[in-house]
Every structure is written in structure tokens, then in C-alpha cells.
Short mmCIF file of C-alpha atoms in Angstrom, two decimals:
data_model
loop_
_atom_site.label_atom_id
_atom_site.label_comp_id
_atom_site.label_asym_id
_atom_site.label_seq_id
_atom_site.Cartn_x
_atom_site.Cartn_y
_atom_site.Cartn_z
CA MET A 29 -1.95 1.56 15.98
CA LYS A 30 -3.59 4.90 16.58
CA LEU A 31 -6.70 5.98 14.73
CA ASN A 32 -4.84 8.84 13.05
CA GLN A 33 -2.48 6.27 11.50
CA VAL A 34 -5.34 4.65 9.58
CA ALA A 35 -5.40 5.68 5.91
CA ILE A 36 -7.56 4.93 2.91
CA GLN A 37 -5.96 3.64 -0.29
CA LEU A 38 -7.75 5.66 -2.97
CA PHE A 39 -7.31 2.84 -5.48
CA THR A 40 -10.26 1.27 -3.68
CA LEU A 41 -12.36 4.28 -4.72
CA ARG A 42 -10.72 4.76 -8.12
CA ASP A 43 -14.02 4.86 -10.03
CA HIS A 44 -14.98 7.87 -7.93
CA CYS A 45 -11.72 9.79 -8.35
CA LYS A 46 -11.52 10.31 -12.09
CA THR A 47 -12.23 14.07 -12.14
CA LEU A 48 -11.50 16.88 -9.70
CA GLU A 49 -15.20 17.21 -8.94
CA ASP A 50 -15.57 13.50 -8.16
CA PHE A 51 -12.30 13.44 -6.25
CA THR A 52 -13.49 16.31 -4.06
CA LYS A 53 -16.75 14.52 -3.26
CA THR A 54 -14.87 11.31 -2.49
CA ILE A 55 -12.46 13.00 -0.09
CA GLN A 56 -15.37 14.68 1.65
CA LYS A 57 -17.00 11.27 2.12
CA VAL A 58 -13.91 9.53 3.49
CA SER A 59 -13.26 12.46 5.80
CA LYS A 60 -16.79 12.15 7.15
CA ILE A 61 -16.20 8.42 7.76
CA GLY A 62 -13.19 9.37 9.87
CA TYR A 63 -10.10 8.76 7.74
CA ARG A 64 -7.37 11.36 8.28
CA ALA A 65 -4.85 10.07 5.74
CA ALA A 66 -4.93 8.79 2.18
CA GLN A 67 -2.64 7.00 -0.23
CA VAL A 68 -2.94 8.66 -3.60
CA SER A 69 -3.21 5.93 -6.20
CA GLY A 70 -5.53 5.17 -9.09
CA ILE A 71 -6.94 8.69 -9.38
CA GLY A 72 -7.54 10.55 -12.63
CA PRO A 73 -5.18 13.11 -14.20
CA ILE A 74 -5.72 15.72 -11.50
CA PRO A 75 -2.92 18.26 -10.91
CA GLU A 76 -1.05 17.68 -7.67
CA GLU A 77 -1.80 21.23 -6.57
CA ASP A 78 -5.52 20.48 -6.71
CA VAL A 79 -5.11 17.11 -5.02
CA ILE A 80 -3.28 18.55 -2.01
CA LYS A 81 -5.68 21.48 -1.78
CA VAL A 82 -8.68 19.13 -1.56
CA LEU A 83 -6.95 16.84 0.94
CA LYS A 84 -5.92 19.70 3.17
CA GLY A 85 -9.39 21.19 2.98
CA GLU A 86 -10.76 18.03 4.60
CA GLY A 87 -7.96 17.61 7.11
CA ILE A 88 -6.43 14.63 5.33
CA VAL A 89 -2.71 14.11 4.76
CA CYS A 90 -1.18 12.32 1.79
CA CYS A 91 0.67 9.52 3.57
CA ALA A 92 1.97 7.79 0.43
CA THR A 93 1.53 7.33 -3.30
CA HIS A 94 1.95 4.63 -5.89
CA GLU A 95 3.88 5.62 -9.00
CA SER A 96 4.31 3.68 -12.22
CA PRO A 97 7.16 1.15 -12.30
CA ASP A 98 8.74 2.85 -15.32
CA LEU A 99 8.63 6.27 -13.68
CA ILE A 100 10.26 4.98 -10.52
CA LEU A 101 13.02 3.09 -12.31
CA LYS A 102 13.69 5.50 -15.18
CA GLU A 103 12.71 8.96 -13.94
CA PRO A 104 13.03 9.01 -10.15
CA GLN A 105 13.42 12.80 -10.09
CA ARG A 106 9.88 13.15 -11.42
CA VAL A 107 8.70 10.98 -8.52
CA ILE A 108 10.56 13.23 -6.09
CA ASP A 109 8.99 16.31 -7.64
CA ARG A 110 5.48 14.84 -7.38
CA LEU A 111 5.96 13.80 -3.79
CA GLY A 112 7.15 17.32 -3.03
CA LYS A 113 3.99 18.83 -4.48
CA LEU A 114 1.88 16.40 -2.44
CA GLU A 115 3.88 17.13 0.74
CA CYS A 116 4.47 13.38 0.98
CA THR A 117 7.51 11.32 2.01
CA TYR A 118 6.59 7.78 0.91
CA THR A 119 5.89 6.10 -2.38
CA ALA A 120 5.79 2.46 -3.44
CA TYR A 121 6.72 0.44 -6.48
CA PRO A 122 3.28 -1.03 -7.13
CA TYR A 123 3.84 -4.06 -9.34
CA PRO A 124 6.72 -5.79 -11.17
CA GLY A 125 5.35 -4.87 -14.58
CA GLY A 126 7.37 -6.18 -17.49
CA VAL A 127 9.58 -8.28 -15.21
CA ASP A 128 9.99 -11.97 -15.97
CA LEU A 129 9.77 -13.40 -12.47
CA LYS A 130 10.98 -16.78 -13.71
CA SER A 131 14.25 -15.23 -14.84
CA GLU A 132 16.95 -14.56 -12.27
CA ALA A 133 18.53 -12.01 -14.59
CA SER A 134 15.27 -10.11 -15.02
CA VAL A 135 14.55 -10.11 -11.29
CA THR A 136 18.11 -8.99 -10.51
CA GLU A 137 17.79 -6.14 -12.98
CA MET A 138 14.60 -4.98 -11.25
CA ILE A 139 16.20 -5.25 -7.82
CA GLN A 140 19.25 -3.26 -8.87
CA GLY A 141 16.99 -0.62 -10.42
CA LEU A 142 14.96 -0.34 -7.24
CA ASN A 143 18.12 0.11 -5.19
CA ARG A 144 19.42 2.83 -7.53
CA SER A 145 16.17 4.76 -7.59
CA GLY A 146 15.70 4.27 -3.87
CA GLU A 147 19.09 5.84 -3.25
CA ILE A 148 18.15 8.86 -5.36
CA LEU A 149 14.89 9.26 -3.42
CA HIS A 150 16.72 8.78 -0.12
CA ARG A 151 19.13 11.61 -0.90
CA ALA A 152 16.09 13.83 -1.53
CA GLY A 153 14.51 12.91 1.81
CA LYS A 154 11.95 10.56 0.26
CA VAL A 155 11.38 6.83 0.80
CA LEU A 156 10.80 4.14 -1.81
CA CYS A 157 8.88 1.05 -0.67
CA TYR A 158 7.97 -2.20 -2.41
CA HIS A 159 4.34 -3.33 -2.66
CA ASN A 160 4.07 -7.09 -2.96
CA HIS A 161 1.48 -9.34 -4.54
CA GLY A 162 1.28 -13.10 -4.21
CA LYS A 163 3.59 -13.87 -7.12
CA GLU A 164 6.71 -12.68 -5.31
CA PHE A 165 6.35 -15.68 -3.00
CA ALA A 166 7.41 -17.97 -5.83
CA LYS A 167 10.81 -19.56 -5.27
CA LEU A 168 13.71 -18.40 -7.43
CA GLY A 169 16.79 -20.37 -6.53
CA ASN A 170 16.95 -20.97 -2.80
CA SER A 171 14.62 -18.20 -1.66
CA THR A 172 11.40 -16.48 -2.59
CA ILE A 173 11.52 -13.48 -4.88
CA LEU A 174 10.30 -11.23 -2.08
CA GLU A 175 13.14 -12.39 0.16
CA LYS A 176 15.62 -11.65 -2.64
CA ILE A 177 14.17 -8.16 -3.10
CA TYR A 178 14.81 -7.28 0.55
CA THR A 179 18.11 -9.11 1.05
CA GLU A 180 19.67 -7.73 -2.14
CA THR A 181 18.76 -4.07 -1.53
CA ASP A 182 19.95 -1.56 1.04
CA SER A 183 17.35 -1.03 3.75
CA GLN A 184 17.97 2.73 3.52
CA PHE A 185 17.03 2.69 -0.14
CA LEU A 186 14.15 0.21 -0.26
CA GLN A 187 11.59 -0.31 2.46
CA GLY A 188 8.39 -2.34 2.61
CA GLU A 189 4.73 -1.86 1.90
CA LEU A 190 3.49 -5.31 2.85
CA ASP A 191 0.00 -6.23 1.67
CA THR A 192 -1.74 -8.59 4.09
CA TYR A 193 -4.07 -10.16 1.52
CA TRP A 194 -1.27 -10.92 -0.92
CA VAL A 195 1.08 -12.24 1.76
CA GLN A 196 -1.68 -14.71 2.68
CA THR A 197 -2.31 -15.54 -0.98
CA GLY A 198 1.36 -16.30 -1.49
CA GLY A 199 1.40 -18.66 1.47
CA GLY A 200 3.38 -16.28 3.66
CA ASP A 201 2.91 -15.46 7.33
CA ASN A 202 1.88 -11.84 7.89
CA VAL A 203 3.10 -11.68 11.48
CA ALA A 204 6.44 -13.21 10.55
CA TRP A 205 6.87 -10.80 7.66
CA CYS A 206 6.06 -7.78 9.81
CA ARG A 207 8.76 -8.96 12.21
CA LYS A 208 11.19 -9.76 9.40
CA LEU A 209 10.89 -6.17 8.15
CA ARG A 210 11.34 -4.60 11.57
CA ASN A 211 12.09 -0.88 11.09
CA ARG A 212 11.69 -1.45 7.36
CA THR A 213 7.92 -1.47 6.85
CA PRO A 214 6.57 2.07 7.29
CA LEU A 215 3.50 1.22 5.21
CA LEU A 216 1.11 -1.72 5.62
CA HIS A 217 -1.82 -2.44 3.32
CA ILE A 218 -4.46 -3.98 5.57
CA LYS A 219 -6.79 -6.02 3.42
CA ASP A 220 -8.82 -8.98 4.65
CA TYR A 221 -8.81 -12.41 3.04
CA GLY A 222 -11.76 -14.78 2.92
CA ILE A 223 -13.61 -17.30 0.80
CA ASP A 224 -16.59 -16.28 -1.31
CA PRO A 225 -19.35 -18.78 -0.38
CA GLN A 226 -20.76 -18.64 -3.90
CA THR A 227 -17.57 -19.24 -5.89
CA GLU A 228 -15.61 -20.98 -3.11
CA GLN A 229 -12.65 -18.87 -4.20
CA PRO A 230 -10.48 -16.42 -2.23
CA THR A 231 -11.76 -12.86 -2.28
CA TYR A 232 -11.09 -9.42 -0.85
CA MET A 233 -13.14 -8.60 2.22
CA GLU A 234 -13.72 -5.70 4.57
CA ILE A 235 -11.49 -5.67 7.64
CA GLY A 236 -13.00 -8.02 10.20
CA SER A 237 -15.09 -9.91 7.64
CA GLY A 238 -12.41 -12.35 6.55
CA ASN A 239 -10.02 -14.74 8.23
CA LEU A 240 -6.86 -12.74 8.95
CA ASN A 241 -5.87 -12.24 12.58
CA PHE A 242 -5.45 -8.49 12.50
CA LYS A 243 -4.89 -8.15 16.23
CA GLU A 244 -1.67 -10.14 15.92
CA ILE A 245 -0.72 -8.53 12.60
CA ILE A 246 -1.17 -5.00 13.92
CA GLU A 247 0.72 -5.82 17.12
CA ALA A 248 3.66 -7.13 15.09
CA ALA A 249 3.56 -4.15 12.75
CA ASP A 250 3.46 -1.73 15.70
CA GLN A 251 6.52 -3.43 17.18
CA SER A 252 8.25 -3.07 13.81
CA ALA A 253 7.62 0.71 13.76
CA CYS A 254 4.95 0.79 11.06
CA LEU A 255 3.71 4.34 10.50
CA TRP A 256 0.66 4.00 8.26
CA TYR A 257 -2.04 1.32 8.18
CA ILE A 258 -3.68 1.67 4.80
CA VAL A 259 -7.12 0.16 4.17
CA GLU A 260 -7.43 -1.28 0.68
CA GLN A 261 -10.01 -3.49 -1.01
CA ASP A 262 -9.32 -4.10 -4.68
CA THR A 263 -12.93 -4.99 -5.42
CA CYS A 264 -16.00 -4.55 -3.24
CA PRO A 265 -19.27 -6.51 -3.23
CA GLY A 266 -21.35 -3.35 -3.57
CA ASP A 267 -20.84 0.36 -2.95
CA PRO A 268 -17.12 0.77 -2.13
CA PHE A 269 -17.94 3.59 0.29
CA ASP A 270 -19.96 1.10 2.32
CA SER A 271 -16.96 -1.23 2.39
CA VAL A 272 -14.46 1.40 3.51
CA GLN A 273 -16.94 2.55 6.16
CA LYS A 274 -17.32 -1.02 7.42
CA SER A 275 -13.55 -1.49 7.58
CA PHE A 276 -13.02 1.79 9.41
CA ASP A 277 -15.74 1.04 11.94
CA TYR A 278 -14.23 -2.36 12.72
CA ILE A 279 -10.75 -0.88 13.08
CA LYS A 280 -12.01 1.85 15.38
CA LYS A 281 -13.90 -0.60 17.58
CA TYR A 282 -11.45 -3.50 17.77
CA LEU A 283 -7.94 -2.66 16.58
CA VAL A 284 -6.82 0.81 17.63
CA SER A 285 -5.06 1.41 20.92
#
């Protein structure tokens, strides 16, 4: 992993990206920290032309987006158009909203929809990825839902955006999954996993503050041709800018090659 492959997932800073003015200030801050790429997700209704202008002004590329499940499955051309305006190749299906994960028929319908939309994006030179949570590690038949998603889709049409925290939550092995998706995981959400000493419950942590072995995870992801390592922290203990600074500093000191 090179430092210029490290991106910030703007969902982490969503409360500071609601207006163009706030978005501009946020991008200036993350640029000053050292981030040179961003995943556009969770921001307010800001025109794409303004988003890319602000990003470019701070020397930051849009490495990926998240789009709504309905938009991806029902209106893939709109996704293509948005990615074009953002000068971006990658997007990810963020969450299996409205899908009954206990129903094989419902899961199969989602999988077939992802493959169809992914093919449309592929023909336009764009790439659809799947962003997992912990729930896709539930068994459905003889395999987990996440395994079904990848085995029942064409690797050209659906690639991976593994999330390290949620793989751990689901009882998966991050290193094994990075290897399993060799040449199929261009995006990796790096998010640390630890136990809150007050609640004794799992919680999101800054990179290096939790229990995940990121040296091994990053090595496996590098070997699997990952392109973007995207820092995300769904909730932060204080100022989220402090958290994304802490994560970046740890990455710079210990994880980049």
C-alpha cells in the first residue's frame, strides 16, 4: 500500500458535508491531514460539478462512491452518469436494503440484479462492487450469503469492497477474504475493531487502536491487487476529524510501503 492509495470515506464526516460550504471546509481539512483520495458517500445534495471542483481544488481524486441500492438495481444508467461527472470508475452497493436475507429467493433476486446492473456498468467502463456488513456472513443453505454473492455473479460484473470491521463482526477472516477475492477487491474499507471498555461491546476504532492485524490484512490485499484503502469509522468517540487524523498518522507511520 502506497500513501497515495489511502482514501477517506466521507460517510465518516457526513455531519460536516451537508452543504457546499461545509463540504469545502471538510475537504480542505482532510487534504491538510494528507489524504489524496475520497469516497463520496453520505454527503448532502451537492451537485456533482461542485463536488469534483472542490476535490480537484485540493488535489483529491474521487476514488469511489456509494449509490442507493434502488438506483443501482433499477437505474444503473443514472449511476454511470454520476460517476462520469465525478470522473470516477468505482461504486459500491452499500447495503442489502429491502432484501430478506433469510429467503433464498429474495437473496437470489438481489444477486441477479447486481449481476445485471454490474454488466451495464462494465460496458460503460465502470465497476460495481459489493460492500458487506456482518449479516452477509449468515448461512443460507450450504454457504454464507457473502459467498453466494460472489460465486453466483460474474467477476467482471461484480467486484468487492470488503469492510474489515464487518468481516470481523461476521466471524470471517479478513486475510482469507482478501485472498479469496484476489483480483476482485479493488476497494477495501479499513476500519478497526475493538471492545469499548465501558460497555464491553464491539465498537469502531481508529486504525491501530483496535485489534485487527492490519499489517497482514494490507499485505494480503496488496497481493490481491487492491487499488484503494479507504479509511472509515461509522461513529467516532469525539471530533471525527481527530479520528481520521489519528488513523492517517498510524497508516503513514506503520502500514505504507
